[in-house]
Coordinates of C-alpha atoms in Angstrom, one line a residue:
M23 CA 0.0 0.0 0.0
S24 CA 1.4 3.3 -1.1
T25 CA 2.0 6.0 1.6
A26 CA 2.4 9.8 1.5
L27 CA 6.1 9.2 2.1
D28 CA 6.4 7.1 -1.1
S29 CA 5.2 9.9 -3.3
I30 CA 7.9 12.3 -1.9
A31 CA 10.8 9.9 -1.3
P32 CA 10.0 6.6 -3.1
H33 CA 13.4 5.0 -2.6
F34 CA 12.7 4.2 1.1
R35 CA 10.0 1.8 0.0
R36 CA 12.2 0.5 -2.9
V37 CA 14.9 -0.5 -0.3
A38 CA 12.4 -2.2 1.9
D39 CA 11.1 -4.2 -1.1
R40 CA 14.6 -4.9 -2.4
W41 CA 15.4 -6.9 0.8
P42 CA 12.1 -8.2 2.0
D43 CA 13.7 -10.6 4.5
A44 CA 15.7 -7.8 6.1
Q45 CA 13.7 -7.2 9.3
T46 CA 15.7 -4.2 10.4
L47 CA 15.2 -2.4 7.1
S48 CA 11.5 -3.2 7.2
N49 CA 11.2 -1.9 10.8
H50 CA 13.2 1.2 9.9
Y51 CA 10.9 1.9 6.9
Q52 CA 7.8 1.6 9.1
A53 CA 9.4 3.9 11.6
V54 CA 10.1 6.5 9.0
V55 CA 6.5 6.3 7.7
A56 CA 5.0 6.5 11.2
S57 CA 7.2 9.5 12.1
Y58 CA 6.4 11.3 8.8
Q59 CA 2.7 10.8 9.1
G60 CA 2.6 11.5 12.8
N61 CA 4.2 14.3 14.8
Q62 CA 7.6 13.8 13.0
H63 CA 9.4 13.4 16.3
G64 CA 12.7 11.6 15.7
L65 CA 12.3 11.7 12.0
V66 CA 15.8 13.0 11.2
E67 CA 17.4 10.4 13.5
T68 CA 15.3 7.5 11.9
V69 CA 16.1 8.6 8.4
K70 CA 19.8 8.8 9.1
S71 CA 19.7 5.4 10.7
F72 CA 17.9 4.0 7.7
V73 CA 20.6 5.1 5.3
E74 CA 23.3 3.7 7.6
S75 CA 21.4 0.4 7.7
V76 CA 21.3 0.2 3.9
C77 CA 25.1 0.8 3.8
L78 CA 25.8 -1.9 6.3
T79 CA 23.5 -4.3 4.4
I80 CA 25.5 -3.8 1.3
L81 CA 28.8 -4.3 3.2
G82 CA 27.4 -7.6 4.5
E83 CA 26.6 -8.7 0.9
Y84 CA 30.3 -8.6 0.3
G85 CA 31.4 -10.0 3.6
M86 CA 32.9 -6.7 4.7
P87 CA 32.8 -5.3 8.2
M88 CA 32.1 -1.7 9.2
P89 CA 35.0 0.7 8.3
S90 CA 35.5 1.3 12.1
S91 CA 33.6 0.9 15.3
D92 CA 32.6 4.5 15.3
A93 CA 32.2 5.0 11.5
S94 CA 30.2 8.1 10.4
M95 CA 27.4 7.8 7.8
T96 CA 29.7 9.4 5.2
M97 CA 32.4 6.7 5.9
M98 CA 29.8 3.9 5.5
L99 CA 28.5 5.5 2.3
V100 CA 32.0 5.8 0.8
E101 CA 32.9 2.2 1.7
A102 CA 29.6 0.8 0.3
L103 CA 30.0 2.8 -3.0
R104 CA 33.6 1.6 -3.2
L105 CA 32.4 -2.0 -3.1
L106 CA 29.9 -1.2 -5.8
G107 CA 32.6 0.2 -8.1
L108 CA 32.0 3.8 -7.4
Q109 CA 35.2 5.1 -5.9
N110 CA 36.5 8.7 -5.9
T111 CA 39.6 8.7 -8.1
R112 CA 40.7 12.2 -7.0
G113 CA 40.0 13.9 -10.3
A114 CA 40.8 11.0 -12.7
S115 CA 37.1 10.6 -13.5
K116 CA 34.3 13.0 -14.2
L117 CA 32.2 10.8 -11.8
D118 CA 34.3 12.1 -8.9
R119 CA 32.3 15.4 -8.7
I120 CA 29.1 13.4 -8.4
L121 CA 30.5 11.1 -5.7
S122 CA 31.9 14.1 -3.8
A123 CA 28.5 15.8 -4.0
H124 CA 26.8 12.7 -2.5
N125 CA 29.4 12.6 0.2
R126 CA 28.6 16.2 1.0
L127 CA 25.0 15.3 1.2
A128 CA 25.8 12.6 3.7
D129 CA 27.7 15.1 5.8
A130 CA 24.8 17.5 5.5
L131 CA 22.4 14.9 6.8
S132 CA 24.5 14.4 9.9
E133 CA 24.8 18.1 10.5
M134 CA 21.1 18.6 10.1
R135 CA 20.5 15.8 12.5
N136 CA 22.8 17.4 15.1
V137 CA 21.1 20.8 14.7
N138 CA 17.4 20.0 14.0
G139 CA 16.9 16.5 15.4
P140 CA 14.8 16.8 18.5
I141 CA 16.2 13.6 20.1
A142 CA 19.9 13.8 18.9
H143 CA 22.6 14.5 21.5
G144 CA 20.0 15.8 24.0
K145 CA 17.9 18.8 23.2
D146 CA 16.1 21.6 24.9
G147 CA 12.6 20.4 25.9
F148 CA 11.1 23.6 24.4
L149 CA 12.8 23.2 21.0
D150 CA 10.4 23.8 18.1
S151 CA 9.4 20.9 16.0
L152 CA 10.7 20.5 12.5
T153 CA 9.3 22.8 9.8
Q154 CA 7.9 21.2 6.7
N155 CA 10.8 22.7 4.7
H156 CA 13.3 20.9 6.9
V157 CA 11.3 17.6 6.6
R158 CA 11.1 17.7 2.8
T159 CA 14.8 18.7 2.5
Y160 CA 15.9 15.9 4.8
L161 CA 13.8 13.3 3.1
L162 CA 14.9 14.3 -0.4
T163 CA 18.5 14.3 0.6
A164 CA 18.3 10.8 2.0
D165 CA 16.2 9.6 -0.9
T166 CA 19.0 10.8 -3.3
L167 CA 21.6 8.7 -1.5
L168 CA 19.3 5.7 -1.4
S169 CA 18.7 6.0 -5.2
L170 CA 22.5 6.0 -5.8
L171 CA 23.1 3.0 -3.6
L172 CA 20.3 1.0 -5.2
A173 CA 21.3 1.8 -8.8
A174 CA 24.9 0.9 -8.1
F175 CA 23.9 -2.4 -6.3
E176 CA 21.6 -3.5 -9.0
G177 CA 24.4 -3.4 -11.5
T178 CA 26.8 -5.6 -9.5
E179 CA 27.2 -9.2 -8.4
P180 CA 27.5 -9.6 -4.6
D181 CA 29.9 -12.1 -3.1
L182 CA 28.2 -15.5 -3.4
Q183 CA 29.9 -16.7 -0.3
F184 CA 28.3 -14.0 1.9
T185 CA 25.2 -12.7 0.1
R186 CA 21.8 -13.2 1.6
E187 CA 20.1 -12.6 -1.7
P188 CA 17.4 -15.3 -2.5
Y189 CA 18.2 -18.3 -4.7
E190 CA 16.1 -16.8 -7.5
R191 CA 18.3 -13.7 -7.8
F192 CA 21.0 -15.8 -9.5
N193 CA 19.1 -17.9 -12.0
H194 CA 21.6 -17.1 -14.7
L195 CA 24.3 -18.7 -12.6
H196 CA 22.2 -21.6 -11.6
N197 CA 21.5 -22.4 -15.3
R198 CA 25.2 -22.5 -15.9
V199 CA 25.9 -24.9 -13.1
D200 CA 22.9 -27.2 -13.9
S201 CA 23.8 -27.5 -17.5
S202 CA 27.5 -28.5 -16.9
V203 CA 27.5 -30.7 -13.9
T204 CA 27.3 -34.5 -13.7
V205 CA 25.7 -35.9 -10.6
N206 CA 25.9 -39.3 -8.9
S207 CA 24.3 -40.2 -5.6
A208 CA 24.4 -43.1 -3.1
I209 CA 23.3 -43.9 0.4
E210 CA 25.9 -44.9 3.1
Y211 CA 25.5 -45.7 6.8
E212 CA 27.5 -44.0 9.5
D213 CA 26.9 -45.4 13.0
D214 CA 23.7 -47.0 11.7
S215 CA 22.4 -43.6 10.4
P216 CA 21.9 -43.0 6.7
V217 CA 23.9 -40.4 4.9
L218 CA 23.2 -39.1 1.4
V219 CA 26.4 -39.0 -0.6
I220 CA 26.3 -36.7 -3.7
S221 CA 29.3 -36.4 -6.0
M222 CA 29.3 -33.7 -8.7
K223 CA 31.9 -33.3 -11.5
T224 CA 32.4 -30.9 -14.4
G225 CA 34.8 -31.0 -17.3
G226 CA 36.9 -28.3 -15.6
L227 CA 36.8 -30.1 -12.2
P228 CA 37.4 -33.8 -13.0
D229 CA 38.0 -34.8 -9.4
G230 CA 34.7 -33.3 -8.5
I231 CA 33.1 -32.4 -5.1
E232 CA 31.5 -34.8 -2.7
L233 CA 28.8 -33.8 -0.3
R234 CA 27.7 -35.9 2.6
I235 CA 24.3 -34.8 3.9
E236 CA 22.3 -36.2 6.8
P237 CA 18.6 -36.5 6.0
S238 CA 17.8 -34.1 8.9
R239 CA 20.2 -31.5 7.6
L240 CA 18.8 -31.7 4.1
L241 CA 15.2 -31.4 5.3
Y242 CA 16.0 -28.6 7.7
A243 CA 17.7 -26.5 5.0
I244 CA 15.3 -27.1 2.1
D245 CA 11.8 -28.0 3.4
R246 CA 11.2 -27.1 7.0
T247 CA 7.6 -28.3 6.9
A248 CA 8.7 -31.8 5.8
Y249 CA 11.3 -31.7 8.6
I250 CA 8.7 -31.0 11.2
E251 CA 6.3 -33.7 9.9
I252 CA 9.1 -36.4 10.0
L253 CA 10.2 -35.2 13.4
A254 CA 6.7 -35.6 14.8
A255 CA 6.3 -39.0 13.2
S256 CA 9.6 -40.2 14.6
T257 CA 9.1 -39.2 18.2
V258 CA 7.0 -42.2 19.1
Q259 CA 9.4 -44.5 17.3
A260 CA 12.4 -43.1 19.0
A261 CA 10.8 -43.5 22.4
A262 CA 9.9 -47.1 21.7
S263 CA 13.4 -47.9 20.4
A264 CA 15.0 -46.4 23.4
T265 CA 12.9 -48.5 25.8
A266 CA 13.6 -51.6 23.8
G267 CA 17.3 -50.8 23.7
R268 CA 17.5 -50.5 27.5
K269 CA 15.7 -53.8 28.0
A270 CA 18.0 -55.6 25.5
E271 CA 21.1 -54.1 27.1
E272 CA 20.1 -55.3 30.6
M273 CA 19.0 -58.7 29.4
L274 CA 22.4 -59.1 27.7
V275 CA 24.2 -58.3 30.9
V276 CA 22.1 -60.6 33.1
S277 CA 22.3 -63.5 30.7
S278 CA 26.0 -63.4 30.0
P279 CA 28.1 -66.4 31.2
G280 CA 30.4 -66.4 34.3
P281 CA 30.5 -63.4 36.5
I282 CA 28.2 -61.4 34.2
E283 CA 25.2 -63.5 35.5
E284 CA 25.2 -61.2 38.5
E285 CA 23.0 -58.1 38.4
P286 CA 25.1 -55.0 37.8
A287 CA 25.8 -53.4 41.2
S288 CA 25.0 -49.7 41.5
E289 CA 25.9 -48.1 44.8
V290 CA 25.1 -44.8 46.6
N291 CA 27.8 -44.1 49.2
R292 CA 28.6 -41.5 51.8
T293 CA 32.3 -42.5 51.8
Y294 CA 34.5 -44.8 49.8
T295 CA 37.8 -46.2 51.0
G296 CA 38.6 -48.9 48.4
Y297 CA 41.6 -49.2 46.1
L298 CA 40.2 -46.6 43.7
S299 CA 40.5 -43.8 46.3
P300 CA 43.6 -42.2 44.7
L301 CA 41.3 -41.3 41.8
T302 CA 38.9 -39.3 43.8
E303 CA 40.0 -35.7 43.0
E304 CA 40.7 -36.5 39.3
L305 CA 37.2 -38.1 39.1
R306 CA 35.7 -35.1 40.7
R307 CA 37.1 -32.8 38.1
Y308 CA 36.1 -35.2 35.3
V309 CA 32.5 -35.4 36.5
I310 CA 32.3 -31.6 36.6
S311 CA 33.6 -31.4 33.0
L312 CA 30.8 -33.9 32.0
D313 CA 28.2 -31.6 33.8
L314 CA 27.0 -34.6 35.8
S315 CA 25.7 -32.7 38.8
A316 CA 23.1 -34.2 41.2
T317 CA 19.6 -32.7 41.0
T318 CA 17.7 -35.0 43.4
P319 CA 18.2 -34.5 47.2
L320 CA 19.6 -37.6 48.8
P321 CA 20.4 -38.4 52.5
S322 CA 23.0 -36.1 54.0
G323 CA 26.6 -36.9 53.2
V324 CA 25.8 -39.0 50.1
S325 CA 28.3 -38.2 47.3
I326 CA 28.0 -38.8 43.6
I327 CA 31.8 -39.1 43.5
E328 CA 32.0 -41.7 46.2
S329 CA 29.1 -43.6 44.7
V330 CA 30.7 -43.7 41.2
L331 CA 33.9 -45.0 42.8
G332 CA 32.0 -47.7 44.7
T333 CA 30.0 -48.7 41.7
A334 CA 33.2 -49.0 39.6
E335 CA 34.9 -51.3 42.1
A336 CA 31.8 -53.4 42.5
N337 CA 31.6 -54.2 38.8
M338 CA 35.3 -54.7 37.9
G339 CA 36.3 -58.2 37.2
T340 CA 39.4 -59.9 36.0
D341 CA 40.6 -58.5 32.7
W342 CA 37.6 -56.2 32.7
K343 CA 39.4 -53.6 30.5
E344 CA 39.6 -56.3 27.7
R345 CA 36.2 -57.9 28.2
E346 CA 33.3 -56.0 26.5
S347 CA 30.7 -57.9 28.5
L348 CA 32.1 -56.6 31.8
Q349 CA 32.3 -53.1 30.4
A350 CA 28.7 -53.3 29.3
R351 CA 27.7 -54.4 32.9
M352 CA 29.7 -51.4 34.3
K353 CA 27.9 -49.0 31.9
V354 CA 24.5 -50.2 33.1
A355 CA 25.6 -49.9 36.7
F356 CA 27.0 -46.4 36.2
R357 CA 23.7 -45.3 34.5
R358 CA 21.7 -46.6 37.4
T359 CA 23.8 -44.8 39.9
L360 CA 23.7 -41.5 38.0
T361 CA 19.9 -41.7 37.6
Q362 CA 19.5 -42.0 41.4
F363 CA 21.0 -38.6 41.7
G364 CA 18.4 -37.1 39.4
I365 CA 20.4 -37.1 36.2
P366 CA 18.2 -37.6 33.1
E367 CA 18.2 -41.0 31.5
G368 CA 19.8 -40.0 28.2
K369 CA 22.5 -37.9 29.9
A370 CA 23.2 -40.7 32.4
K371 CA 23.7 -43.2 29.6
E372 CA 26.1 -40.9 27.8
G373 CA 27.9 -40.2 31.1
A374 CA 28.2 -43.9 31.9
E375 CA 30.0 -44.5 28.6
H376 CA 32.5 -41.7 29.3
L377 CA 33.1 -43.0 32.8
V378 CA 33.9 -46.5 31.6
A379 CA 36.4 -45.1 29.1
W380 CA 37.9 -42.9 31.8
F381 CA 38.4 -45.7 34.3
K382 CA 40.0 -47.9 31.6
I383 CA 42.8 -45.3 31.4
Q384 CA 43.0 -44.1 35.0
A385 CA 42.9 -47.5 36.8
I386 CA 46.1 -48.7 35.1
G387 CA 48.8 -49.3 37.7
L388 CA 46.6 -49.1 40.8
P389 CA 46.8 -52.0 43.3
N390 CA 44.1 -54.5 42.5
G391 CA 43.6 -52.5 39.4
E392 CA 42.4 -55.6 37.5
G393 CA 39.7 -56.0 40.0
D394 CA 41.3 -58.7 42.2
S395 CA 39.1 -57.7 45.2
A396 CA 36.0 -56.9 43.1
R397 CA 32.9 -58.9 43.1

């Protein structure tokens, strides 16, 4: 819908339409319209901020930062125009006079803001509001700068590595890629999870490029609606699989031959004085690094560190570091111990795996380190 502002300074609207996904520019445009159609309080400040936002947007399209942390609007304008191929050559080109004139317009906007802006740098509370002549001059000056920036930007190609332009903006490039590339695809499994493997080659790139994409990443990037549908459909299946996996793990431990026939022993202790005691402080630091802090109140003096040590000793058997069945039993025991301290099931299971790996390294060389006194 056209506004009164659009008839006087049409390039504010053109900028907002040029980058429809740029929320800050959209908000700035609405603020300028509201100020112009209202009491015009803060109009000069909002207009100046709008021009600066456009300059910064263009810098971002080329992956360039601000000229400095306290860059003026003129500095931003000069840098944005330089990226767009409009650079002052100090007299070598007739275009220099036009660029210098636009730079002076940017300086004039800042000076007008400092003098006439009712909210800039603090102002007398009885300061008169802007006159219509000031409003029109300010808007036309800013509109001229926006016109130059838009015209220059339309005639250039932004940096494809940084641009936030939509896919449709580069159809001429897409056609070139699609007509020259050879594509092969396959499905591989990594840790029982499917991965889409896509290889692409061209005559100028015989070795080609290989992309490995998880289904979740592909859906999340291309079709968010499909991602949500599959996520919702997989929630029940994931919960059922997790329950079945826990039961199978515990059945495997209980039905294993020899010492594994015993139920995994999980312990909650106030103190521990066994042969793993020298590992107490190291274990404390490691548990903190895993963020395994207790959340459930237990009887006074009960310690998660002492309990983990007691559980470890109770489940170590001869050659336990080489026997996967004993390590599996220890994982179940650690998980049970951790859940008694209020640690969520998933986090407890992951923590149990880390603890088994940690004890395999740290218990080397300790007396009874192979579990001679363990059950």
